Amino acid sequence: MRPLGLVLIALAVLIPVYWFVPIASERDPVALFSQYLGSAALILMGINQFVATRAPGLEIVFGPLDRIYVLHKWLGVIALVAMGLHDIIDAEMSGLRGGALSGIAEDIGEISLYGLMILILASVITFIPYHLWKWSHRIIGVFFFLGAFHFFFIAKPFSNLDPLGLYVSAFCILGIFSYVWMSIVRPMAPRGHRYEVDLVRRVGGLTELVLVPKGRGMRHKPGQFAFLSIDSGGLGEEHPFTLSGAPTDDKVLRFSIKDLGDYTDRLQRMVQPGMDAIVSGPFGHFSMPRGRDPQVWIGAGVGITPFLAFAESLKGRETGPVKLYYCVRERDDIPYAVELERLAEEVDTLELIIVNSAEGIRLTADRIVSDLGGDVANAHVFFCGPVPMRKALKSGLVLKGLKASRFHFEEFEMRTGIGLQALAVWLWDRGIYEVEKRASRKTEPAE
């Protein structure tokens, strides 16, 4: 995530303080603070609706799209907290006269508040099925529109035409426009690059799709991902997948997709050669560095997909030594093992190391450092796989001398929670511990 984007968001939320402070000398400061929180929530929600559009240039300001998804989640959470505090802290002020719609605006504000609270919470509860999550996410904009209506017409100590009113209104309009664009205009407008499914095959537990362009096609870099939708078989919903093939002159694309949910299950059963597809992108900045520094690539399970493209792109390219750790837990055929072994034979700088947990083997930071001959400080490490594994390897390698900035990774799970499940488990375990502790005290013999 780029610091520039975070600074701009912080400034967007803090700038209204410049206009709120003078009002505090004439009005109840506590109620005014509540109104500031409500305004800040609308600003954050307006920005959040905008970053969801995947508009060109967003990655320049905020960083790769996978990080923007994380930013999108936390902006929603912070806005939720601000809305909750706005509701708890009384914002009523004496001496204010609202317009004819102020009473309705107050009621609509309550509807907006509780609707947004429910839907934002639902969006970070990861055990909710994807299709329900997607549906709930689509109507967040409706409740944001109600929140904007509340702001426009509620009685407040400044006018909508004052600089403060115009400023907050601009973010409300930005959010409404972004929602209308994503929900109505974009689905109706021509989008993406048109392709045709040329080949479908099963590779281990993955479904491989090879797509040929029906026009100019799309240029991409190794390691990037794109949004894919199939025009047939009820597969028109867009989903992001990593491009597992290196760029080619004819712009043929390859996706390697694991069955991880309802959509991917339907896709592997129903997709057929000849079907039309739309590809939007590419996105992401997960790409190899220039130079001859040692590189370590770690792909776990389906996380091998970006490294397939990396490995193919090494042909004819001058790089330092590359160690590719392919972490699996397979007892049968390992997807793409033969292809990667062939590439390792063709490219002198590439070494393939298969780490199979089914054989009792685990990849550790100590092993990586040992394989590098202790020269971990000069290496670049690229990781794609489960979050717990990433955190363990990164912390271990940093302790061994790797710079944190040289550990590169993709957000393997774009839909993530905020730790509610871990908190629930901790509270449950803590409650059980306290119950057992009290029970043991009752059964202890008196001295």
Short mmCIF file of C-alpha atoms in Angstrom, two decimals:
data_model
loop_
_atom_site.label_atom_id
_atom_site.label_comp_id
_atom_site.label_asym_id
_atom_site.label_seq_id
_atom_site.Cartn_x
_atom_site.Cartn_y
_atom_site.Cartn_z
CA MET A 1 0.00 0.00 0.00
CA ARG A 2 1.50 3.32 -1.02
CA PRO A 3 2.05 5.95 1.71
CA LEU A 4 0.87 8.64 -0.74
CA GLY A 5 -2.64 7.19 -0.84
CA LEU A 6 -2.84 6.85 2.95
CA VAL A 7 -1.65 10.44 3.42
CA LEU A 8 -4.25 11.73 0.95
CA ILE A 9 -7.03 9.86 2.76
CA ALA A 10 -5.87 11.17 6.14
CA LEU A 11 -5.79 14.73 4.76
CA ALA A 12 -9.27 14.30 3.26
CA VAL A 13 -10.63 13.39 6.71
CA LEU A 14 -8.69 16.08 8.62
CA ILE A 15 -9.29 19.06 6.32
CA PRO A 16 -12.88 19.61 7.64
CA VAL A 17 -11.39 20.29 11.09
CA TYR A 18 -10.26 23.66 9.67
CA TRP A 19 -13.93 24.67 9.29
CA PHE A 20 -15.32 22.84 12.34
CA VAL A 21 -12.99 24.51 14.88
CA PRO A 22 -14.35 28.08 14.45
CA ILE A 23 -17.92 26.76 14.82
CA ALA A 24 -16.99 25.17 18.18
CA SER A 25 -16.73 28.61 19.82
CA GLU A 26 -20.43 29.19 19.14
CA ARG A 27 -21.90 25.70 19.47
CA ASP A 28 -21.82 22.69 21.78
CA PRO A 29 -18.36 21.20 21.07
CA VAL A 30 -19.41 17.65 21.98
CA ALA A 31 -22.36 17.71 19.59
CA LEU A 32 -20.14 19.35 16.96
CA PHE A 33 -17.58 16.56 17.37
CA SER A 34 -20.35 14.04 16.72
CA GLN A 35 -21.24 15.93 13.53
CA TYR A 36 -17.59 15.87 12.50
CA LEU A 37 -17.54 12.08 12.98
CA GLY A 38 -20.60 11.76 10.78
CA SER A 39 -18.97 13.91 8.10
CA ALA A 40 -15.72 11.91 8.35
CA ALA A 41 -17.68 8.67 7.89
CA LEU A 42 -19.29 10.04 4.71
CA ILE A 43 -15.89 11.16 3.38
CA LEU A 44 -14.40 7.72 4.02
CA MET A 45 -17.39 5.95 2.47
CA GLY A 46 -17.23 8.21 -0.58
CA ILE A 47 -13.55 7.41 -1.05
CA ASN A 48 -14.30 3.73 -0.48
CA GLN A 49 -16.95 3.65 -3.20
CA PHE A 50 -14.44 5.30 -5.56
CA VAL A 51 -11.54 2.90 -4.91
CA ALA A 52 -13.92 0.01 -5.64
CA THR A 53 -14.30 1.20 -9.26
CA ARG A 54 -10.81 -0.04 -10.30
CA ALA A 55 -10.44 3.26 -12.18
CA PRO A 56 -7.18 3.80 -14.12
CA GLY A 57 -4.53 5.44 -11.96
CA LEU A 58 -5.73 4.03 -8.63
CA GLU A 59 -2.76 1.66 -8.44
CA ILE A 60 -0.36 4.58 -8.94
CA VAL A 61 -1.79 6.39 -5.91
CA PHE A 62 -2.80 3.53 -3.58
CA GLY A 63 -0.63 0.61 -4.70
CA PRO A 64 -1.47 -2.75 -6.33
CA LEU A 65 -5.12 -3.73 -6.58
CA ASP A 66 -4.72 -6.59 -4.09
CA ARG A 67 -3.59 -4.00 -1.50
CA ILE A 68 -6.46 -1.72 -2.53
CA TYR A 69 -8.86 -4.50 -1.54
CA VAL A 70 -7.29 -4.50 1.93
CA LEU A 71 -7.55 -0.70 2.05
CA HIS A 72 -11.20 -0.97 0.95
CA LYS A 73 -11.95 -3.28 3.84
CA TRP A 74 -10.31 -1.11 6.51
CA LEU A 75 -11.81 2.12 5.20
CA GLY A 76 -15.21 0.48 5.64
CA VAL A 77 -14.34 -0.63 9.17
CA ILE A 78 -13.05 2.82 10.18
CA ALA A 79 -16.14 4.46 8.67
CA LEU A 80 -18.28 2.00 10.64
CA VAL A 81 -16.56 3.03 13.89
CA ALA A 82 -17.03 6.72 13.07
CA MET A 83 -20.73 6.14 12.30
CA GLY A 84 -21.19 4.23 15.55
CA LEU A 85 -19.61 7.02 17.59
CA HIS A 86 -21.69 9.60 15.72
CA ASP A 87 -24.80 7.70 16.79
CA ILE A 88 -23.67 7.28 20.41
CA ILE A 89 -22.55 10.90 20.91
CA ASP A 90 -25.56 13.21 20.80
CA ALA A 91 -25.31 15.52 17.76
CA GLU A 92 -28.41 17.57 18.59
CA MET A 93 -27.89 21.36 18.90
CA SER A 94 -30.31 24.00 20.14
CA GLY A 95 -31.16 26.95 17.95
CA LEU A 96 -30.87 25.12 14.62
CA ARG A 97 -33.66 25.38 12.09
CA GLY A 98 -33.82 22.74 9.42
CA GLY A 99 -35.71 22.72 6.17
CA ALA A 100 -38.92 20.94 5.30
CA LEU A 101 -37.09 17.62 4.89
CA SER A 102 -35.01 17.77 8.08
CA GLY A 103 -37.34 15.47 10.03
CA ILE A 104 -37.38 12.90 7.24
CA ALA A 105 -33.60 13.25 6.88
CA GLU A 106 -33.16 12.37 10.55
CA ASP A 107 -35.21 9.18 10.20
CA ILE A 108 -33.42 8.24 6.98
CA GLY A 109 -30.10 8.78 8.75
CA GLU A 110 -31.06 6.10 11.26
CA ILE A 111 -31.98 3.69 8.46
CA SER A 112 -28.69 4.43 6.71
CA LEU A 113 -26.66 3.99 9.88
CA TYR A 114 -28.04 0.59 10.82
CA GLY A 115 -28.14 -0.64 7.23
CA LEU A 116 -24.46 0.25 6.72
CA MET A 117 -23.50 -1.25 10.08
CA ILE A 118 -25.15 -4.57 9.23
CA LEU A 119 -23.76 -4.74 5.69
CA ILE A 120 -20.20 -3.67 6.58
CA LEU A 121 -20.09 -6.21 9.40
CA ALA A 122 -21.46 -8.85 7.03
CA SER A 123 -18.73 -8.04 4.50
CA VAL A 124 -15.92 -8.83 6.99
CA ILE A 125 -17.47 -12.03 8.37
CA THR A 126 -15.65 -14.47 6.12
CA PHE A 127 -17.81 -17.54 6.78
CA ILE A 128 -20.75 -15.91 4.98
CA PRO A 129 -21.00 -17.56 1.52
CA TYR A 130 -19.47 -15.56 -1.31
CA HIS A 131 -22.70 -15.09 -3.27
CA LEU A 132 -24.45 -13.66 -0.18
CA TRP A 133 -21.45 -11.45 0.55
CA LYS A 134 -21.47 -10.21 -3.04
CA TRP A 135 -25.20 -9.44 -2.87
CA SER A 136 -24.88 -7.56 0.43
CA HIS A 137 -21.91 -5.62 -0.92
CA ARG A 138 -23.91 -4.41 -3.91
CA ILE A 139 -26.55 -2.66 -1.82
CA ILE A 140 -24.11 -0.84 0.50
CA GLY A 141 -24.26 2.03 -2.00
CA VAL A 142 -28.03 2.35 -1.47
CA PHE A 143 -27.55 2.98 2.24
CA PHE A 144 -24.65 5.33 1.48
CA PHE A 145 -27.06 7.32 -0.72
CA LEU A 146 -29.47 7.50 2.24
CA GLY A 147 -26.61 8.72 4.43
CA ALA A 148 -25.83 11.44 1.88
CA PHE A 149 -29.52 12.43 1.85
CA HIS A 150 -29.35 12.68 5.65
CA PHE A 151 -26.35 15.03 5.38
CA PHE A 152 -27.87 17.22 2.66
CA PHE A 153 -31.14 17.92 4.49
CA ILE A 154 -30.47 17.52 8.23
CA ALA A 155 -30.34 20.65 10.40
CA LYS A 156 -26.68 21.56 10.95
CA PRO A 157 -24.66 24.65 11.99
CA PHE A 158 -23.45 25.31 8.45
CA SER A 159 -24.99 25.51 5.01
CA ASN A 160 -24.51 23.03 2.17
CA LEU A 161 -23.20 26.02 0.19
CA ASP A 162 -20.55 26.89 2.80
CA PRO A 163 -17.02 25.59 2.09
CA LEU A 164 -17.50 22.83 4.67
CA GLY A 165 -20.86 21.81 3.21
CA LEU A 166 -19.50 21.82 -0.35
CA TYR A 167 -16.46 19.80 0.72
CA VAL A 168 -18.41 16.98 2.36
CA SER A 169 -21.02 17.08 -0.40
CA ALA A 170 -18.28 16.54 -2.99
CA PHE A 171 -17.35 13.21 -1.37
CA CYS A 172 -21.02 12.23 -1.15
CA ILE A 173 -21.43 12.91 -4.87
CA LEU A 174 -18.17 11.04 -5.62
CA GLY A 175 -19.47 7.99 -3.75
CA ILE A 176 -22.91 8.11 -5.39
CA PHE A 177 -21.43 8.52 -8.86
CA SER A 178 -19.00 5.61 -8.23
CA TYR A 179 -21.84 3.38 -7.05
CA VAL A 180 -24.02 4.23 -10.07
CA TRP A 181 -21.06 3.61 -12.37
CA MET A 182 -20.28 0.19 -10.89
CA SER A 183 -23.90 -0.95 -10.51
CA ILE A 184 -25.59 0.41 -13.64
CA VAL A 185 -23.29 2.06 -16.18
CA ARG A 186 -20.32 -0.32 -16.15
CA PRO A 187 -22.33 -3.57 -16.59
CA MET A 188 -24.03 -2.02 -19.65
CA ALA A 189 -20.89 -0.52 -21.20
CA PRO A 190 -18.32 -2.44 -23.30
CA ARG A 191 -15.58 -3.59 -20.96
CA GLY A 192 -12.36 -5.49 -20.93
CA HIS A 193 -10.77 -7.52 -23.71
CA ARG A 194 -12.78 -10.11 -25.60
CA TYR A 195 -11.31 -13.62 -25.73
CA GLU A 196 -12.37 -17.13 -26.68
CA VAL A 197 -11.68 -20.23 -24.59
CA ASP A 198 -9.31 -22.28 -26.74
CA LEU A 199 -8.33 -25.08 -24.35
CA VAL A 200 -9.66 -26.53 -21.09
CA ARG A 201 -7.73 -29.18 -19.21
CA ARG A 202 -7.31 -30.52 -15.71
CA VAL A 203 -3.84 -30.22 -14.21
CA GLY A 204 -3.86 -32.05 -10.90
CA GLY A 205 -6.46 -30.24 -8.83
CA LEU A 206 -6.47 -27.18 -11.08
CA THR A 207 -8.52 -26.18 -14.12
CA GLU A 208 -6.33 -24.65 -16.82
CA LEU A 209 -7.87 -22.28 -19.36
CA VAL A 210 -6.04 -21.07 -22.44
CA LEU A 211 -7.68 -18.04 -24.06
CA VAL A 212 -7.04 -16.55 -27.50
CA PRO A 213 -7.89 -12.91 -28.27
CA LYS A 214 -10.81 -11.92 -30.50
CA GLY A 215 -9.29 -8.50 -31.08
CA ARG A 216 -6.21 -6.64 -29.93
CA GLY A 217 -5.91 -8.64 -26.73
CA MET A 218 -4.31 -7.65 -23.44
CA ARG A 219 -0.68 -7.02 -22.56
CA HIS A 220 0.48 -8.11 -19.12
CA LYS A 221 3.60 -8.69 -17.06
CA PRO A 222 4.56 -11.97 -15.35
CA GLY A 223 2.92 -12.16 -11.93
CA GLN A 224 -0.08 -9.94 -12.69
CA PHE A 225 -3.72 -10.97 -12.38
CA ALA A 226 -6.89 -10.12 -14.27
CA PHE A 227 -10.65 -10.36 -13.83
CA LEU A 228 -12.23 -13.15 -15.85
CA SER A 229 -15.86 -13.72 -16.80
CA ILE A 230 -17.29 -16.33 -19.16
CA ASP A 231 -20.25 -15.34 -21.33
CA SER A 232 -21.98 -18.73 -21.05
CA GLY A 233 -23.19 -21.22 -18.47
CA GLY A 234 -24.02 -18.70 -15.77
CA LEU A 235 -20.33 -17.82 -15.41
CA GLY A 236 -20.64 -14.12 -16.26
CA GLU A 237 -19.69 -12.92 -12.79
CA GLU A 238 -16.20 -11.37 -12.69
CA HIS A 239 -13.55 -13.07 -10.54
CA PRO A 240 -9.84 -12.27 -10.18
CA PHE A 241 -7.30 -14.95 -11.16
CA THR A 242 -3.54 -14.86 -11.57
CA LEU A 243 -2.23 -15.19 -15.11
CA SER A 244 -0.13 -18.36 -15.07
CA GLY A 245 1.47 -17.88 -18.48
CA ALA A 246 4.22 -15.49 -19.50
CA PRO A 247 3.34 -12.70 -21.96
CA THR A 248 3.34 -13.76 -25.62
CA ASP A 249 3.39 -11.80 -28.86
CA ASP A 250 -0.02 -13.16 -29.82
CA LYS A 251 -1.43 -12.19 -26.37
CA VAL A 252 -2.67 -15.68 -25.57
CA LEU A 253 -3.55 -15.91 -21.88
CA ARG A 254 -3.42 -18.83 -19.46
CA PHE A 255 -5.27 -19.13 -16.16
CA SER A 256 -4.80 -21.98 -13.67
CA ILE A 257 -7.79 -22.03 -11.32
CA LYS A 258 -8.35 -24.07 -8.18
CA ASP A 259 -11.85 -25.11 -7.11
CA LEU A 260 -12.23 -23.02 -3.94
CA GLY A 261 -15.90 -21.99 -4.00
CA ASP A 262 -19.27 -21.99 -5.76
CA TYR A 263 -18.08 -20.08 -8.83
CA THR A 264 -14.88 -22.04 -9.41
CA ASP A 265 -16.77 -25.30 -8.86
CA ARG A 266 -19.26 -24.34 -11.59
CA LEU A 267 -16.46 -23.12 -13.83
CA GLN A 268 -14.49 -26.39 -13.73
CA ARG A 269 -17.70 -28.34 -14.47
CA MET A 270 -19.22 -26.14 -17.16
CA VAL A 271 -16.55 -24.21 -19.08
CA GLN A 272 -15.96 -25.51 -22.61
CA PRO A 273 -13.71 -24.59 -25.54
CA GLY A 274 -15.36 -22.08 -27.85
CA MET A 275 -17.04 -20.08 -25.09
CA ASP A 276 -16.58 -16.31 -25.18
CA ALA A 277 -14.76 -14.64 -22.29
CA ILE A 278 -14.08 -11.10 -21.12
CA VAL A 279 -10.77 -10.31 -19.41
CA SER A 280 -10.31 -7.01 -17.53
CA GLY A 281 -6.91 -5.83 -16.42
CA PRO A 282 -4.13 -6.49 -15.91
CA PHE A 283 -3.63 -5.55 -12.25
CA GLY A 284 -0.95 -5.97 -9.60
CA HIS A 285 2.71 -5.06 -9.16
CA PHE A 286 3.99 -8.53 -8.21
CA SER A 287 6.94 -8.59 -10.61
CA MET A 288 10.60 -9.57 -10.68
CA PRO A 289 13.30 -6.97 -9.94
CA ARG A 290 16.03 -6.02 -12.34
CA GLY A 291 19.62 -6.98 -11.60
CA ARG A 292 21.52 -10.07 -10.58
CA ASP A 293 20.62 -10.33 -6.89
CA PRO A 294 19.64 -13.83 -5.72
CA GLN A 295 15.92 -14.50 -5.84
CA VAL A 296 13.77 -16.89 -3.82
CA TRP A 297 10.31 -17.76 -5.11
CA ILE A 298 7.91 -19.54 -2.76
CA GLY A 299 4.64 -20.86 -4.18
CA ALA A 300 2.32 -22.85 -1.92
CA GLY A 301 -0.44 -24.87 -3.58
CA VAL A 302 -2.27 -22.77 -6.17
CA GLY A 303 0.13 -19.98 -5.19
CA ILE A 304 2.51 -21.48 -7.75
CA THR A 305 0.57 -19.76 -10.57
CA PRO A 306 2.49 -16.44 -10.72
CA PHE A 307 5.79 -18.34 -10.62
CA LEU A 308 4.81 -20.37 -13.69
CA ALA A 309 4.74 -17.06 -15.55
CA PHE A 310 7.94 -15.93 -13.80
CA ALA A 311 9.76 -19.14 -14.82
CA GLU A 312 8.63 -18.95 -18.46
CA SER A 313 9.80 -15.34 -18.68
CA LEU A 314 13.35 -16.27 -17.59
CA LYS A 315 14.14 -17.62 -21.07
CA GLY A 316 16.68 -15.29 -22.66
CA ARG A 317 16.72 -13.03 -19.62
CA GLU A 318 19.83 -12.31 -17.54
CA THR A 319 19.18 -12.72 -13.82
CA GLY A 320 20.92 -13.87 -10.69
CA PRO A 321 20.33 -17.35 -9.26
CA VAL A 322 16.68 -18.22 -8.63
CA LYS A 323 15.47 -20.85 -6.16
CA LEU A 324 11.82 -21.83 -6.65
CA TYR A 325 10.30 -23.61 -3.65
CA TYR A 326 7.07 -25.33 -4.68
CA CYS A 327 5.27 -26.25 -1.45
CA VAL A 328 2.59 -28.94 -1.82
CA ARG A 329 0.83 -31.63 0.15
CA GLU A 330 0.19 -34.07 -2.65
CA ARG A 331 0.40 -37.85 -2.70
CA ASP A 332 -0.40 -38.10 -6.41
CA ASP A 333 0.63 -35.96 -9.37
CA ILE A 334 1.88 -32.51 -8.47
CA PRO A 335 0.37 -29.84 -10.78
CA TYR A 336 2.93 -28.36 -13.20
CA ALA A 337 5.87 -30.28 -11.66
CA VAL A 338 6.88 -31.66 -15.08
CA GLU A 339 6.62 -28.24 -16.74
CA LEU A 340 8.69 -26.59 -14.02
CA GLU A 341 11.33 -29.34 -14.14
CA ARG A 342 11.63 -28.83 -17.90
CA LEU A 343 12.01 -25.08 -17.44
CA ALA A 344 14.66 -25.62 -14.75
CA GLU A 345 16.62 -27.74 -17.24
CA GLU A 346 16.36 -25.06 -19.94
CA VAL A 347 17.22 -22.09 -17.71
CA ASP A 348 20.60 -22.39 -15.98
CA THR A 349 19.76 -19.85 -13.26
CA LEU A 350 16.54 -21.58 -12.15
CA GLU A 351 16.54 -24.30 -9.47
CA LEU A 352 13.28 -26.09 -8.63
CA ILE A 353 12.87 -27.45 -5.10
CA ILE A 354 9.64 -29.34 -4.35
CA VAL A 355 8.72 -29.31 -0.65
CA ASN A 356 6.03 -31.93 -0.03
CA SER A 357 4.43 -31.87 3.40
CA ALA A 358 2.85 -35.28 2.66
CA GLU A 359 6.40 -36.61 2.99
CA GLY A 360 6.91 -34.81 6.30
CA ILE A 361 8.94 -31.95 4.80
CA ARG A 362 8.36 -28.31 5.78
CA LEU A 363 9.88 -25.14 4.41
CA THR A 364 11.50 -22.99 7.08
CA ALA A 365 13.47 -19.76 7.15
CA ASP A 366 16.52 -21.70 8.37
CA ARG A 367 16.43 -23.95 5.33
CA ILE A 368 16.14 -21.01 2.91
CA VAL A 369 19.08 -19.23 4.54
CA SER A 370 21.11 -22.43 4.44
CA ASP A 371 20.32 -22.98 0.75
CA LEU A 372 21.42 -19.42 0.03
CA GLY A 373 24.74 -20.05 1.76
CA GLY A 374 23.83 -17.49 4.42
CA ASP A 375 23.55 -14.64 1.88
CA VAL A 376 19.96 -13.72 2.67
CA ALA A 377 20.53 -9.95 3.03
CA ASN A 378 21.10 -9.52 -0.72
CA ALA A 379 18.19 -11.70 -1.82
CA HIS A 380 14.70 -10.84 -3.01
CA VAL A 381 12.00 -13.18 -1.71
CA PHE A 382 8.67 -13.56 -3.53
CA PHE A 383 5.82 -15.39 -1.81
CA CYS A 384 2.33 -16.45 -2.88
CA GLY A 385 0.39 -18.69 -0.53
CA PRO A 386 -1.52 -18.86 2.76
CA VAL A 387 -1.20 -15.92 5.16
CA PRO A 388 0.04 -17.88 8.23
CA MET A 389 2.86 -19.41 6.18
CA ARG A 390 3.77 -16.00 4.76
CA LYS A 391 3.95 -14.38 8.18
CA ALA A 392 6.05 -17.18 9.64
CA LEU A 393 8.57 -17.16 6.79
CA LYS A 394 8.79 -13.39 6.62
CA SER A 395 9.40 -12.94 10.35
CA GLY A 396 11.97 -15.75 10.31
CA LEU A 397 13.84 -14.37 7.30
CA VAL A 398 13.84 -10.82 8.63
CA LEU A 399 15.38 -12.09 11.86
CA LYS A 400 18.06 -13.76 9.72
CA GLY A 401 18.95 -10.49 8.01
CA LEU A 402 16.49 -10.06 5.11
CA LYS A 403 15.20 -6.52 4.65
CA ALA A 404 11.42 -6.44 5.04
CA SER A 405 11.17 -4.38 1.84
CA ARG A 406 12.74 -7.31 -0.07
CA PHE A 407 9.95 -9.70 0.93
CA HIS A 408 7.33 -9.36 -1.81
CA PHE A 409 3.92 -10.99 -1.67
CA GLU A 410 0.42 -11.02 -3.10
CA GLU A 411 -2.69 -10.89 -0.97
CA PHE A 412 -3.58 -14.55 -1.50
CA GLU A 413 -7.06 -14.01 -0.04
CA MET A 414 -8.64 -10.80 -1.25
CA ARG A 415 -11.67 -11.30 0.96
CA THR A 416 -10.38 -11.25 4.54
CA GLY A 417 -11.84 -10.59 7.96
CA ILE A 418 -10.74 -8.29 10.75
CA GLY A 419 -9.92 -10.91 13.35
CA LEU A 420 -13.47 -11.44 14.62
CA GLN A 421 -13.13 -15.22 14.49
CA ALA A 422 -9.80 -15.14 16.34
CA LEU A 423 -11.35 -12.80 18.93
CA ALA A 424 -14.34 -15.12 19.37
CA VAL A 425 -12.02 -18.13 19.84
CA TRP A 426 -9.94 -16.21 22.37
CA LEU A 427 -13.02 -15.12 24.31
CA TRP A 428 -14.39 -18.67 24.26
CA ASP A 429 -11.10 -20.15 25.44
CA ARG A 430 -10.80 -17.47 28.10
CA GLY A 431 -14.35 -18.18 29.30
CA ILE A 432 -13.68 -21.94 29.48
CA TYR A 433 -10.44 -21.25 31.38
CA GLU A 434 -12.24 -19.08 33.94
CA VAL A 435 -15.02 -21.65 34.42
CA GLU A 436 -12.48 -24.45 34.94
CA LYS A 437 -10.46 -22.26 37.29
CA ARG A 438 -13.47 -21.51 39.47
CA ALA A 439 -14.55 -25.16 39.44
CA SER A 440 -11.09 -26.26 40.57
CA ARG A 441 -11.18 -23.78 43.45
CA LYS A 442 -14.50 -25.20 44.65
CA THR A 443 -13.14 -28.75 44.64
CA GLU A 444 -9.87 -27.92 46.48
CA PRO A 445 -9.86 -29.31 50.04
CA ALA A 446 -9.90 -26.72 52.81
CA GLU A 447 -6.74 -26.49 54.90
#
